[in-house]
Amino acid sequence: MPRKIPEPTGRTRTNLITAYATGTPGRALAKNHKVSEATMAKWLRRWGATKGPATSDPGVDREEAVRLYNDGTPLSTLMRHYGVTRRRMELLLEAWDVPVRRTPRHPQTDPKVDREEAVRLYNDGTSAQALAQLYGVTPDRVKRRLRAWDVPLRTRKQAAQHTARTRRETQARALDAYRLFP
């Protein structure tokens, strides 16, 4: 049986409670103190530690972060610079009354996939895989766009039938090209 890890006391305990209250995840605290997440959660419950308002973080300079963000610095750059998670950075900005810019996700518009051409090609029988190679994106992205554009996707059976039919037509055209007498 592994030895029991002694529960922190004094300054270490105070630091853990403060870190947890300011938003440090229990998982990170457990990793830093080399205990399991369950043990850390048990200690925090026993000490009555609660998550407090996310108004400050010792590693994030409020004025600089707000200035950089308002000047157009992406959230991902700020999180890497300060070494915090995306959620933590969002919580801090919201606590400082800075409106967080959300990256718009509009499946109706995709700069890489041309709507009219993709729909026409797909309806003419081109596979999602072939469209993905044409536009340099993943097949799932093409399928998501087609669904967003209300294009009914082919089932596997329909796709296999279409492939077989196309193969037969191609072979027939090739044979017709080599016939001496039509």
Coordinates of C-alpha atoms in Angstrom, one line a residue, residues 10-177:
G10 CA 0.6 26.6 6.9
R11 CA 1.7 28.7 4.0
T12 CA 1.4 25.9 1.4
R13 CA -2.2 25.3 2.4
T14 CA -2.9 29.1 2.1
N15 CA -1.3 29.3 -1.3
L16 CA -3.3 26.3 -2.5
I17 CA -6.6 27.8 -1.4
T18 CA -5.6 31.2 -2.9
A19 CA -4.6 29.6 -6.2
Y20 CA -7.8 27.6 -6.4
A21 CA -9.9 30.7 -5.5
T22 CA -8.3 32.8 -8.2
G23 CA -9.1 30.2 -10.9
T24 CA -6.2 27.8 -11.0
P25 CA -7.6 24.4 -11.9
G26 CA -7.5 21.6 -9.3
R27 CA -5.8 19.4 -11.9
A28 CA -2.9 21.8 -12.2
L29 CA -2.6 22.1 -8.4
A30 CA -2.6 18.3 -8.1
K31 CA 0.1 17.9 -10.7
N32 CA 2.3 20.6 -9.1
H33 CA 2.0 18.9 -5.7
K34 CA 2.3 15.4 -7.0
V35 CA -1.0 14.1 -5.7
S36 CA -4.0 12.7 -7.5
E37 CA -6.8 15.0 -8.6
A38 CA -9.2 13.2 -6.2
T39 CA -6.8 13.9 -3.3
M40 CA -6.5 17.6 -4.2
A41 CA -10.3 17.8 -4.5
K42 CA -10.8 16.2 -1.1
W43 CA -8.3 18.6 0.5
L44 CA -10.0 21.7 -1.1
R45 CA -13.4 20.5 0.1
R46 CA -12.1 19.9 3.6
W47 CA -10.6 23.4 3.7
G48 CA -13.8 25.0 2.4
A49 CA -12.0 26.5 -0.6
T50 CA -14.3 27.9 -3.3
K51 CA -13.8 29.4 -6.6
G52 CA -13.9 33.2 -6.2
P53 CA -14.6 35.9 -8.8
A54 CA -12.1 35.8 -11.6
T55 CA -11.1 39.4 -11.3
S56 CA -7.3 39.0 -11.1
D57 CA -4.5 36.6 -11.9
P58 CA -1.0 37.1 -10.5
G59 CA 0.5 36.2 -13.9
V60 CA -1.6 38.5 -16.0
D61 CA -0.9 42.3 -16.1
R62 CA -4.4 43.8 -16.4
E63 CA -3.6 47.1 -18.1
E64 CA -1.2 45.5 -20.6
A65 CA -3.6 42.6 -21.4
V66 CA -6.6 45.0 -21.9
R67 CA -4.5 47.4 -24.1
L68 CA -3.1 44.5 -26.2
Y69 CA -6.5 42.9 -26.6
N70 CA -8.2 46.2 -27.6
D71 CA -5.4 46.9 -30.1
G72 CA -6.4 43.7 -31.9
T73 CA -4.1 41.1 -30.4
P74 CA -5.7 37.7 -30.7
L75 CA -6.9 35.8 -27.6
S76 CA -4.6 32.9 -28.5
T77 CA -1.6 35.1 -28.5
L78 CA -2.5 36.6 -25.1
M79 CA -3.0 33.2 -23.5
R80 CA 0.3 32.0 -24.8
H81 CA 2.1 35.1 -23.6
Y82 CA 0.6 34.9 -20.0
G83 CA 0.6 31.1 -19.8
V84 CA -3.1 30.8 -19.0
T85 CA -5.9 28.8 -20.6
R86 CA -8.3 30.3 -23.2
R87 CA -11.2 30.1 -20.7
R88 CA -9.2 31.8 -18.0
M89 CA -8.3 34.7 -20.3
E90 CA -11.9 35.0 -21.4
L91 CA -13.1 35.1 -17.7
L92 CA -10.5 37.7 -16.8
L93 CA -11.5 40.0 -19.8
E94 CA -15.2 39.6 -18.9
A95 CA -14.5 40.4 -15.3
W96 CA -12.6 43.6 -16.4
D97 CA -15.7 44.6 -18.5
V98 CA -13.9 44.0 -21.8
P99 CA -16.2 42.6 -24.5
V100 CA -14.7 39.3 -25.7
R101 CA -14.6 39.0 -29.5
R102 CA -15.9 35.6 -30.5
T103 CA -14.6 34.2 -33.8
P104 CA -17.6 34.0 -36.0
R105 CA -18.4 30.6 -37.4
H106 CA -20.6 30.9 -40.4
P107 CA -20.9 27.6 -42.3
Q108 CA -22.8 29.5 -44.9
T109 CA -19.6 31.3 -46.0
D110 CA -16.3 29.5 -46.3
P111 CA -13.5 31.4 -48.1
K112 CA -11.9 28.1 -49.2
V113 CA -15.0 26.4 -50.6
D114 CA -16.9 28.0 -53.5
R115 CA -20.5 27.3 -52.8
E116 CA -22.0 27.2 -56.3
E117 CA -19.2 25.2 -57.8
A118 CA -19.1 22.7 -54.9
V119 CA -22.8 22.1 -55.0
R120 CA -22.8 21.7 -58.8
L121 CA -19.9 19.3 -58.7
Y122 CA -21.3 17.3 -55.8
N123 CA -24.7 17.0 -57.5
D124 CA -23.0 16.0 -60.7
G125 CA -21.4 13.1 -58.8
T126 CA -18.1 14.3 -57.5
S127 CA -17.3 12.8 -54.1
A128 CA -16.8 14.8 -51.0
Q129 CA -13.2 13.3 -50.9
A130 CA -12.5 14.7 -54.4
L131 CA -14.0 18.1 -53.5
A132 CA -11.8 18.1 -50.4
Q133 CA -8.7 17.5 -52.5
L134 CA -9.8 20.2 -55.0
Y135 CA -10.2 22.9 -52.3
G136 CA -7.4 21.7 -50.0
V137 CA -9.6 21.0 -47.0
T138 CA -10.8 17.9 -45.2
P139 CA -13.7 15.8 -46.4
D140 CA -15.5 16.5 -43.1
R141 CA -15.3 20.2 -43.8
V142 CA -16.9 19.7 -47.2
K143 CA -19.6 17.6 -45.8
R144 CA -20.4 20.2 -43.1
R145 CA -20.6 22.9 -45.7
L146 CA -22.9 20.8 -47.9
R147 CA -25.2 20.1 -45.0
A148 CA -25.2 23.8 -44.1
W149 CA -26.2 24.5 -47.6
D150 CA -29.1 22.0 -47.4
V151 CA -27.6 19.7 -50.0
P152 CA -28.7 16.1 -49.3
L153 CA -25.6 13.9 -48.9
R154 CA -25.3 10.6 -50.6
T155 CA -25.4 7.4 -48.5
R156 CA -22.6 4.9 -48.8
K157 CA -24.8 2.7 -51.0
Q158 CA -25.6 5.6 -53.3
A159 CA -21.9 6.6 -53.5
A160 CA -20.9 3.0 -54.3
Q161 CA -23.6 2.8 -57.0
H162 CA -22.5 6.1 -58.5
T163 CA -18.9 5.0 -58.5
A164 CA -19.7 1.7 -60.2
R165 CA -21.9 3.4 -62.8
T166 CA -19.2 6.0 -63.5
R167 CA -16.6 3.2 -63.9
R168 CA -18.8 1.3 -66.4
E169 CA -19.5 4.5 -68.4
T170 CA -15.8 5.3 -68.5
Q171 CA -14.9 1.8 -69.7
A172 CA -17.7 1.9 -72.3
R173 CA -16.4 5.2 -73.7
A174 CA -12.8 3.8 -73.8
L175 CA -14.1 0.8 -75.8
D176 CA -16.0 3.0 -78.1
A177 CA -12.9 5.0 -78.8

